[in-house]
mmCIF file of C-alpha atoms and ligand atoms in Angstrom:
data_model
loop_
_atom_site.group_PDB
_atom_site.id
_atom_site.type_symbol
_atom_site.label_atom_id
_atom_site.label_comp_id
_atom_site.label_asym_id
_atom_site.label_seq_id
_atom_site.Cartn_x
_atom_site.Cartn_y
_atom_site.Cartn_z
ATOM 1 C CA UNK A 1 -21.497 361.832 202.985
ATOM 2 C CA UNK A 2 -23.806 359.062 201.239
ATOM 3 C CA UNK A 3 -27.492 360.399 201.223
ATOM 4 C CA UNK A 4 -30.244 358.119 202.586
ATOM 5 C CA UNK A 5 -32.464 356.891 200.180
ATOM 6 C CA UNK A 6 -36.246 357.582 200.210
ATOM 7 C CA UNK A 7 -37.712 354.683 199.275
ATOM 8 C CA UNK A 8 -41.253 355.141 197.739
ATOM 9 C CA UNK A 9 -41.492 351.645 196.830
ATOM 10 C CA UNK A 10 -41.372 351.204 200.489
ATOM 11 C CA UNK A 11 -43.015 354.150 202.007
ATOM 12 C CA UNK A 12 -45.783 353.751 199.284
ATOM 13 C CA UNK A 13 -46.634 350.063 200.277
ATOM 14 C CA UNK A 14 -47.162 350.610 203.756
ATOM 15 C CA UNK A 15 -49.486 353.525 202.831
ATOM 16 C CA UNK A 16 -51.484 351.221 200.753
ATOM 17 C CA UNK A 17 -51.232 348.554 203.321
ATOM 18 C CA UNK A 18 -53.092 351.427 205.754
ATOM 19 C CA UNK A 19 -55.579 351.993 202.895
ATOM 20 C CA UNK A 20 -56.236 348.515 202.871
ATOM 21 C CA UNK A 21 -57.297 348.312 206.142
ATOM 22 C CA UNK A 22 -59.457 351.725 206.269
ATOM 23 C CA UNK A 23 -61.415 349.848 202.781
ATOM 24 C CA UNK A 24 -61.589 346.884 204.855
ATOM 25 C CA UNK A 25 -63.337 348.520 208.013
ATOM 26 C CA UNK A 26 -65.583 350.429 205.819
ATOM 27 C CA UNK A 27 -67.308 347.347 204.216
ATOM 28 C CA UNK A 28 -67.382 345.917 207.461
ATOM 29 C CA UNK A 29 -69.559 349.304 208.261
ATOM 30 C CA UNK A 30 -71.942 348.329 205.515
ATOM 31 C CA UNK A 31 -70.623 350.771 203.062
ATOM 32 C CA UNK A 32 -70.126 350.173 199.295
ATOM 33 C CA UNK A 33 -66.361 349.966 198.245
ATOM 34 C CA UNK A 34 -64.590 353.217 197.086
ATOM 35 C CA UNK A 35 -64.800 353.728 193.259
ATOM 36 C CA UNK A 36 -62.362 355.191 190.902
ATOM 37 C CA UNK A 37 -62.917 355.832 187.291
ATOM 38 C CA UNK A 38 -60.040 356.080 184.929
ATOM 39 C CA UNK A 39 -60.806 357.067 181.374
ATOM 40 C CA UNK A 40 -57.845 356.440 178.793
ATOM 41 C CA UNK A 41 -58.399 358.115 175.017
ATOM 42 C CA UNK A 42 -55.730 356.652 172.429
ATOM 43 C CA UNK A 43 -52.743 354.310 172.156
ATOM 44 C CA UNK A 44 -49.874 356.217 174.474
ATOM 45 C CA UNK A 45 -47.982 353.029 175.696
ATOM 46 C CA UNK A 46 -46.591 355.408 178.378
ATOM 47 C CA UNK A 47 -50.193 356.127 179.686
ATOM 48 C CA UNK A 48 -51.344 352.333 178.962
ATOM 49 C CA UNK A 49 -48.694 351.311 181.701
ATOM 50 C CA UNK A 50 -49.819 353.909 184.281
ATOM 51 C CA UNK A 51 -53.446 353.051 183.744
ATOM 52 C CA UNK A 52 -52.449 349.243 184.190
ATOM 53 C CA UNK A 53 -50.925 350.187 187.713
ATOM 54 C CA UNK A 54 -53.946 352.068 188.461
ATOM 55 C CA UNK A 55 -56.334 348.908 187.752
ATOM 56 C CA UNK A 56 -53.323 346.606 189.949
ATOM 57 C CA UNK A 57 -53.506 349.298 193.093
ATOM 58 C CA UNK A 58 -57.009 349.688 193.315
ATOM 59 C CA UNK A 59 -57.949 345.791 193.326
ATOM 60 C CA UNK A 60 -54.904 346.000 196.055
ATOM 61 C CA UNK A 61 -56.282 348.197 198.163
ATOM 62 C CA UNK A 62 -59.873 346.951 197.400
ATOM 63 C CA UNK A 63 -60.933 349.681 195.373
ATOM 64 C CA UNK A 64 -63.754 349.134 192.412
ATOM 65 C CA UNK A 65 -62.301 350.280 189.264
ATOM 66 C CA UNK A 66 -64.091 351.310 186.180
ATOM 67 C CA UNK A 67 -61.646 351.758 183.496
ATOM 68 C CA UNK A 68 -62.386 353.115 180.264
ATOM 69 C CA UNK A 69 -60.366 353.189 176.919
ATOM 70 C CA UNK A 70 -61.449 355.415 174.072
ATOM 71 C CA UNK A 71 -60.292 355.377 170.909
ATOM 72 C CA UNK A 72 -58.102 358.776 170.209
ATOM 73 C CA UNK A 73 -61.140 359.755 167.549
ATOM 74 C CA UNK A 74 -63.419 360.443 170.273
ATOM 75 C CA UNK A 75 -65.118 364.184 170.033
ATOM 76 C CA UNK A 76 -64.794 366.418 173.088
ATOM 77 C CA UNK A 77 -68.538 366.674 173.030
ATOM 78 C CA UNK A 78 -68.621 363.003 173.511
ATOM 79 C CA UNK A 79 -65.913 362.935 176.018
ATOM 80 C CA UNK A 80 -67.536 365.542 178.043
ATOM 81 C CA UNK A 81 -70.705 363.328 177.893
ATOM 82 C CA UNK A 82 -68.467 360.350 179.751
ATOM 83 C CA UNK A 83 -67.300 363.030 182.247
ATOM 84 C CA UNK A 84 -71.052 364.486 183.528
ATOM 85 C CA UNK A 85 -72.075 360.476 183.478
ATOM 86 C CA UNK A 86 -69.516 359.835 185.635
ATOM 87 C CA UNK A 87 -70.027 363.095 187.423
ATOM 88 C CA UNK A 88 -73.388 361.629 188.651
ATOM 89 C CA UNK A 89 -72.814 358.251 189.111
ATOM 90 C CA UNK A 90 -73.163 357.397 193.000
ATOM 91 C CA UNK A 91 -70.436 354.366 192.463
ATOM 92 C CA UNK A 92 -67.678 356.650 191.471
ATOM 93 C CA UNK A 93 -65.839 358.946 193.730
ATOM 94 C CA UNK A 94 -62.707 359.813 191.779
ATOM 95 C CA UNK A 95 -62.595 360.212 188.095
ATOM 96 C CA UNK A 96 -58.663 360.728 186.312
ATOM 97 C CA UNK A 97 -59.061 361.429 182.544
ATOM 98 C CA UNK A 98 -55.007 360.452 181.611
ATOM 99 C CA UNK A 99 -53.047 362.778 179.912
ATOM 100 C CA UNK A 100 -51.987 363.106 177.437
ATOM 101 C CA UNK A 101 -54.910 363.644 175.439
ATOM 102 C CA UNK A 102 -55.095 363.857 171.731
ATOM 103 C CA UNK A 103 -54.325 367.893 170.047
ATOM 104 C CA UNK A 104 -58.114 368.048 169.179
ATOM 105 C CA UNK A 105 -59.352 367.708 172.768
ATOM 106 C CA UNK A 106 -59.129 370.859 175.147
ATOM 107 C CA UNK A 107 -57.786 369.613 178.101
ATOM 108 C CA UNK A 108 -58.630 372.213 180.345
ATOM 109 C CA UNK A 109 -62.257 371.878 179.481
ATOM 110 C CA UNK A 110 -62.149 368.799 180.456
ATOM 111 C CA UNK A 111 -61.201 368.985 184.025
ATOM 112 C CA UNK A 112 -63.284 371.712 184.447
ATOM 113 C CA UNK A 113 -66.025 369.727 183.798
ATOM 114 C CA UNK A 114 -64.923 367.381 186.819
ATOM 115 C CA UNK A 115 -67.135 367.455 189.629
ATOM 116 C CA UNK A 116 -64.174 369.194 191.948
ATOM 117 C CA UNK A 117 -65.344 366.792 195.348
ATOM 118 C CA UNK A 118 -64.288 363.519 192.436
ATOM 119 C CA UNK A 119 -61.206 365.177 190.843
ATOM 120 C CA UNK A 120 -58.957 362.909 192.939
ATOM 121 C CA UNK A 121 -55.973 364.417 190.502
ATOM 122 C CA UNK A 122 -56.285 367.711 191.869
ATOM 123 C CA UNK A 123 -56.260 369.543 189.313
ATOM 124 C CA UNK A 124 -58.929 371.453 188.854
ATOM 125 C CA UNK A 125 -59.119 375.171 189.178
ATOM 126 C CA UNK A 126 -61.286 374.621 192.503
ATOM 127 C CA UNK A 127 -58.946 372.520 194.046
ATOM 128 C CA UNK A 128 -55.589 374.614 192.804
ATOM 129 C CA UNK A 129 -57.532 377.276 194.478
ATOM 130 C CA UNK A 130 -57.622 375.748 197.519
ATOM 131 C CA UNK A 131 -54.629 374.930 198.128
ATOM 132 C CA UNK A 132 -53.785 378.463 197.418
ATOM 133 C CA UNK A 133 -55.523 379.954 199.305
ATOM 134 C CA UNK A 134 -54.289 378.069 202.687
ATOM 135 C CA UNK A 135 -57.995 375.791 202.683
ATOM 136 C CA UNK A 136 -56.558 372.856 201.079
ATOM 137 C CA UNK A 137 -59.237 369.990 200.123
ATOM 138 C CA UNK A 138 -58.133 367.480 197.473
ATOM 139 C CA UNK A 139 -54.500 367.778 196.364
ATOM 140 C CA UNK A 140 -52.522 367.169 193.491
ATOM 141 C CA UNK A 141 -51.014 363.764 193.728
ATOM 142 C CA UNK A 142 -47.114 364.486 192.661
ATOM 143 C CA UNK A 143 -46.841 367.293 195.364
ATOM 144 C CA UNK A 144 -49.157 365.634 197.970
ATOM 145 C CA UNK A 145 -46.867 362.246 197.658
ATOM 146 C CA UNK A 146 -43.636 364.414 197.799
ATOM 147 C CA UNK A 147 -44.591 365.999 201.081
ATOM 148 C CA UNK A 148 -45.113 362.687 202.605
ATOM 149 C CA UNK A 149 -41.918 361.495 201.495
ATOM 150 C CA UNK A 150 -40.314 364.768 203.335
ATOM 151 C CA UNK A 151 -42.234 363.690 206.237
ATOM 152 C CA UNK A 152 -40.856 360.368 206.430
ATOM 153 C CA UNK A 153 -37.000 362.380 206.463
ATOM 154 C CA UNK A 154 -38.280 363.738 210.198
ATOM 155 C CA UNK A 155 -36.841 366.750 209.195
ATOM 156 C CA UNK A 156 -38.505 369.993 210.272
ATOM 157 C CA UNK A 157 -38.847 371.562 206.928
ATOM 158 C CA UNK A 158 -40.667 375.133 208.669
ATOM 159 C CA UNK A 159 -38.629 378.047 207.537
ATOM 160 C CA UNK A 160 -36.152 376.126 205.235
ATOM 161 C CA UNK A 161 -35.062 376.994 201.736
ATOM 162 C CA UNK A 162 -36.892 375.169 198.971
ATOM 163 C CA UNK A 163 -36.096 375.527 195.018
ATOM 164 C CA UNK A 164 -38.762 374.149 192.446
ATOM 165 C CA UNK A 165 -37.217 373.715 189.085
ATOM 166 C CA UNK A 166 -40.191 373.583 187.077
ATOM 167 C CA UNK A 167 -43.387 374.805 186.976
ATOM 168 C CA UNK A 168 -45.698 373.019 185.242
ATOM 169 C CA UNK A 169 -49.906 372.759 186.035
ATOM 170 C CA UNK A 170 -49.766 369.369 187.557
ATOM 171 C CA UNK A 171 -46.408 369.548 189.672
ATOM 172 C CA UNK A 172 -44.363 372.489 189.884
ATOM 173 C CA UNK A 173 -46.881 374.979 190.239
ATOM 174 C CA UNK A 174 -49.045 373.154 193.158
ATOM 175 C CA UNK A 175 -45.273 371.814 194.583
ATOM 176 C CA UNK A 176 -44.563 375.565 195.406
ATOM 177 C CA UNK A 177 -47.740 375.949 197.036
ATOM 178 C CA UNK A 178 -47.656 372.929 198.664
ATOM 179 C CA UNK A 179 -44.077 374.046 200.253
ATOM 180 C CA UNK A 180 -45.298 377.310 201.252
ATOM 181 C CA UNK A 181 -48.033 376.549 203.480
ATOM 182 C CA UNK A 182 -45.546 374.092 204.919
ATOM 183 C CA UNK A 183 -43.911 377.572 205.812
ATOM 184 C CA UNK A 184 -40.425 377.112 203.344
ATOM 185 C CA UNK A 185 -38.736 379.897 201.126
ATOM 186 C CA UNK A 186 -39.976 379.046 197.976
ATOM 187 C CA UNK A 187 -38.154 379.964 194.925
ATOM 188 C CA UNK A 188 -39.544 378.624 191.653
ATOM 189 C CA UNK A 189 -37.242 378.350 188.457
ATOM 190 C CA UNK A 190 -38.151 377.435 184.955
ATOM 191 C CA UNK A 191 -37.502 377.339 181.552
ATOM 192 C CA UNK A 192 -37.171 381.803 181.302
ATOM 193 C CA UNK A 193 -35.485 381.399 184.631
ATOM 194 C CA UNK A 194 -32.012 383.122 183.816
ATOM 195 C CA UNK A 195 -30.138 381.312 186.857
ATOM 196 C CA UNK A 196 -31.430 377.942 187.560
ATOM 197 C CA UNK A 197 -28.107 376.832 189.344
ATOM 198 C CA UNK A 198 -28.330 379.570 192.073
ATOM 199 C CA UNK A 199 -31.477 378.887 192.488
ATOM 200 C CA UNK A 200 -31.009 375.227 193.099
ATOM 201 C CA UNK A 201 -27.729 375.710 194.861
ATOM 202 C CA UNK A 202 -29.340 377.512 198.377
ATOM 203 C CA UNK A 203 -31.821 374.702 198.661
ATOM 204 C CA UNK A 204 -32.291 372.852 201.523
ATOM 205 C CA UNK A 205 -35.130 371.076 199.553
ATOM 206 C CA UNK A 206 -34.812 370.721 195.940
ATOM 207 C CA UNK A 207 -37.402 369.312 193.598
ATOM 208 C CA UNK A 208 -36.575 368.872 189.719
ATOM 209 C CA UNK A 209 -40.063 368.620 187.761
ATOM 210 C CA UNK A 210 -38.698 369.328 184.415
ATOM 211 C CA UNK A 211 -38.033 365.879 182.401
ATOM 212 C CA UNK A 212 -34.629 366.374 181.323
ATOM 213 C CA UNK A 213 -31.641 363.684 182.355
ATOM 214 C CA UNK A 214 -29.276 365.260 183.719
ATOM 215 C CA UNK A 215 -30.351 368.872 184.329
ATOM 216 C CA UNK A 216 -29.079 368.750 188.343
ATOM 217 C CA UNK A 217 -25.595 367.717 188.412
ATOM 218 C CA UNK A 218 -24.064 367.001 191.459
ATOM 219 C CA UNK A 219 -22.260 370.594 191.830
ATOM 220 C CA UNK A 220 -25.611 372.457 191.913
ATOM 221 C CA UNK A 221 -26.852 370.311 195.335
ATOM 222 C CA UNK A 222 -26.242 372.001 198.625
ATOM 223 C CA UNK A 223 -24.592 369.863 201.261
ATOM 224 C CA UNK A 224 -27.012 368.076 203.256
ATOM 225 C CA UNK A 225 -30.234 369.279 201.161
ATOM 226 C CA UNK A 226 -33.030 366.888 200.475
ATOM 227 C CA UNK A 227 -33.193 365.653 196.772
ATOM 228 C CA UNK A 228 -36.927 364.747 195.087
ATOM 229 C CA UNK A 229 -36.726 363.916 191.519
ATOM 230 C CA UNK A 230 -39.667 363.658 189.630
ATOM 231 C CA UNK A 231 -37.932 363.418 186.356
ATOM 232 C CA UNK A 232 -38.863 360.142 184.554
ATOM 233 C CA UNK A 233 -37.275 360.294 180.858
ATOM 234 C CA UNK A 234 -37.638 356.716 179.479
ATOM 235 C CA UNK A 235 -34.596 356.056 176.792
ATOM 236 C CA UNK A 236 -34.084 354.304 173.870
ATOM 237 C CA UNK A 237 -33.621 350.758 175.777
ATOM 238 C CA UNK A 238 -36.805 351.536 177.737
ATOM 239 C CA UNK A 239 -34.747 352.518 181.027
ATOM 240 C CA UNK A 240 -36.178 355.474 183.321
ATOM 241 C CA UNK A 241 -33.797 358.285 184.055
ATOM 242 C CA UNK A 242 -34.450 361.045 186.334
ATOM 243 C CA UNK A 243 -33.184 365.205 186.093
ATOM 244 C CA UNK A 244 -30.594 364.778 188.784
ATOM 245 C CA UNK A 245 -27.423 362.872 188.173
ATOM 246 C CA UNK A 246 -27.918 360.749 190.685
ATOM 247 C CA UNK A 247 -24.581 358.956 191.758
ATOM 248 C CA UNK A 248 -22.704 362.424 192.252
ATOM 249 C CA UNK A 249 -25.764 364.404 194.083
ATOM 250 C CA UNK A 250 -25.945 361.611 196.605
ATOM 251 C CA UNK A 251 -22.529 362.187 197.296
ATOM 252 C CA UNK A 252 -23.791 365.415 198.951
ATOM 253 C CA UNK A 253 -27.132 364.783 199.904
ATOM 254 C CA UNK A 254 -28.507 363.819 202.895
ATOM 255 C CA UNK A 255 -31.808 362.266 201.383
ATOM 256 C CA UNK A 256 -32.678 361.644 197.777
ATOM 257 C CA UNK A 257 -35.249 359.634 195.928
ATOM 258 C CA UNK A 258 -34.114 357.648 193.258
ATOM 259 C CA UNK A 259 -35.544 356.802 189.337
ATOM 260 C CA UNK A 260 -37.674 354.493 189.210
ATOM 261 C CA UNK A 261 -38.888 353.836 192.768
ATOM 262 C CA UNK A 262 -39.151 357.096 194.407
ATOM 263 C CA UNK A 263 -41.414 359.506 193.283
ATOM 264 C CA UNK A 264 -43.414 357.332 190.942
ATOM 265 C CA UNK A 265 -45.463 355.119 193.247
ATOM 266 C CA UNK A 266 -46.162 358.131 195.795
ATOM 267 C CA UNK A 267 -48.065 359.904 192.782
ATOM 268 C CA UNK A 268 -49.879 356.242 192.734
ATOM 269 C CA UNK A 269 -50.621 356.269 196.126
ATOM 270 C CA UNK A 270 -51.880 359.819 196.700
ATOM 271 C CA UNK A 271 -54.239 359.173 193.632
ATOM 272 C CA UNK A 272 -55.838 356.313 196.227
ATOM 273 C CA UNK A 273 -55.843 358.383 199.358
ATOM 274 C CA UNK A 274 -57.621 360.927 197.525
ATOM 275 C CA UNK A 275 -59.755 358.678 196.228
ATOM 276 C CA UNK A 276 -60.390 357.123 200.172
ATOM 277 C CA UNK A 277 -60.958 360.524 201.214
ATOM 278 C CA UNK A 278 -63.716 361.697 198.615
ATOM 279 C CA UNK A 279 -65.698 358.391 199.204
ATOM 280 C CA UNK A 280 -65.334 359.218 202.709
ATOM 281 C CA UNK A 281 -66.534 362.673 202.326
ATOM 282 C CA UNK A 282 -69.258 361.463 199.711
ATOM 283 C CA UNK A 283 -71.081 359.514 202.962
ATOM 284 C CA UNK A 284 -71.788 363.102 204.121
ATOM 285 C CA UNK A 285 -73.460 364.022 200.859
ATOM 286 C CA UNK A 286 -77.107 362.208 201.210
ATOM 287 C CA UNK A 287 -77.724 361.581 197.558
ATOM 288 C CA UNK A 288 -74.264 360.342 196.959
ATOM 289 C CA UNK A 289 -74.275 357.338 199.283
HETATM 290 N N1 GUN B 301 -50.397 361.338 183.125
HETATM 291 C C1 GUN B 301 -49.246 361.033 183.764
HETATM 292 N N2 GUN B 301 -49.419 361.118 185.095
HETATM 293 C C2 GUN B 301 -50.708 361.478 185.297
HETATM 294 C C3 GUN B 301 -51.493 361.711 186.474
HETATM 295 O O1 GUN B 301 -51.046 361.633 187.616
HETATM 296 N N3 GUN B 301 -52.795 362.042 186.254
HETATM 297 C C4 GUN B 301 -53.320 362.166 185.006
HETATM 298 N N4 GUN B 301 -54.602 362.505 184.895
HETATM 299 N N5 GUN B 301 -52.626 361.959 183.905
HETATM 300 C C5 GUN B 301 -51.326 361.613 184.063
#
């Protein structure tokens, strides 16, 4: 058996493409373009690539962007300043500080902070919260892209098994949740878990979130089971790899995504519906129009 590839490069463009066309009929309605704020604090050539891509998708999908790059001295009082501006500013619906950020800045302080109806990341506590609780309203982008690339399989994914291997803030933990209320086993496994491989072997969906090449081999995929790796390890040449070794777990497979090109630009894209969707929601909110 060769497993079908999920192709976000594919699935993600059409998606866009749809996003497009919902900007387009909303300036047509007299409305003022969606707005997404991206503030970037230091040099992390990683992040300065993502935050690139964000600029490119949102003049795509006809987005405005206001991108901001601080140096990596900044205080977290005058961070947090730049947070509660954007907080009120009636252009902006969806503000993504990048991380990392530098050791001096608290992180979680930061989000906090985020008006919850702009955090178009999903990660703060509100909107974690949510989802938990079975009232989902703005959702973290890994997870939310990865459940639209299990909806493009067709499979029915009620009731089946589904393994997490990792279980970090921003993916593994809202993954699991994410998997639940689609009504699947969940079984989460991280780094104190003391049997990772049977975890991952009774999966009929199995996500790796750690960021370690080659942590899935083959041997630990059950026949037929979807595949989602969000691994992305860059090496020394540049090249991306994900945590599943990919040419023997499509073997057994019957969907996988690969590295680069699967995960990646549904993260991308879910940042933009989110974004949609808050400016959407902010032409309910009378002082935000
Ligand atoms: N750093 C890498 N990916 C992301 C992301 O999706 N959101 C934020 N805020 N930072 C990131």
């Amino acid at each position: 058996m060769s497993a079908k590839i999920l192709d976000g490069n594919a699935i993600a463009r059409t998606a866009r493409s749809r996003l497009k066309a919902d900007v387009d009929r909303r300036l047509a309605a007299g409305e003022r373009p969606p707005g997404l704020a991206v503030i970037l604090v230091g040099n992390d050539p990683a992040s300065e690539i993502y935050v690139k891509a964000k600029r490119r998708d949102c003049e795509e999908v006809g987005f405005h962007s206001n991108v901001q790059h601080l140096s990596a001295n900044i205080t977290q009082a005058d961070l947090e300043e730049r947070v509660e501006a954007l907080n009120t500013d009636v252009s902006i619906d969806g503000i993504l500080v990048q991380s990392p950020l530098p050791d001096h800045i608290d992180e979680n302080r930061i989000i906090d902070l985020i008006d919850p109806l702009k955090d178009v990341d999903g990660f703060h506590p509100y909107n974690i919260g949510r989802l938990a609780l079975r009232r989902p309203s703005i959702r973290s982008c890994t997870p939310m892209g990865i459940m639209q690339l299990l909806e493009h399989t067709g499979v029915a994914i009620r009731g089946l098994e589904a393994t997490v291997i990792g279980a970090s803030n921003h993916v593994g933990r809202p993954m699991g949740l994410e998997l639940l209320l689609a009504g699947c086993t969940v079984t989460t496994a991280h780094k104190f878990s003391r049997d990772t491989e049977s975890c991952a072997r009774r999966a009929d969906i199995l996500v790796s979130a750690v960021g370690k090449p080659g942590l899935v081999p083959g041997n630990w995929v059950k026949p037929g089971a979807i595949v989602i790796d969000v691994g992305m390890t860059r090496d020394e040449n540049g090249k991306l790899h994900g945590d599943v070794v990919f040419d023997d777990a499509r073997e057994v497979a019957s969907w996988i995504t690969p590295v680069p090109g699967g995960v990646g630009p549904m993260t991308r894209v879910a940042m933009l519906q989110n974004t949609f969707a808050a400016a959407e929601h902010a032409l309910d909110i009378p002082d935000r129009r």
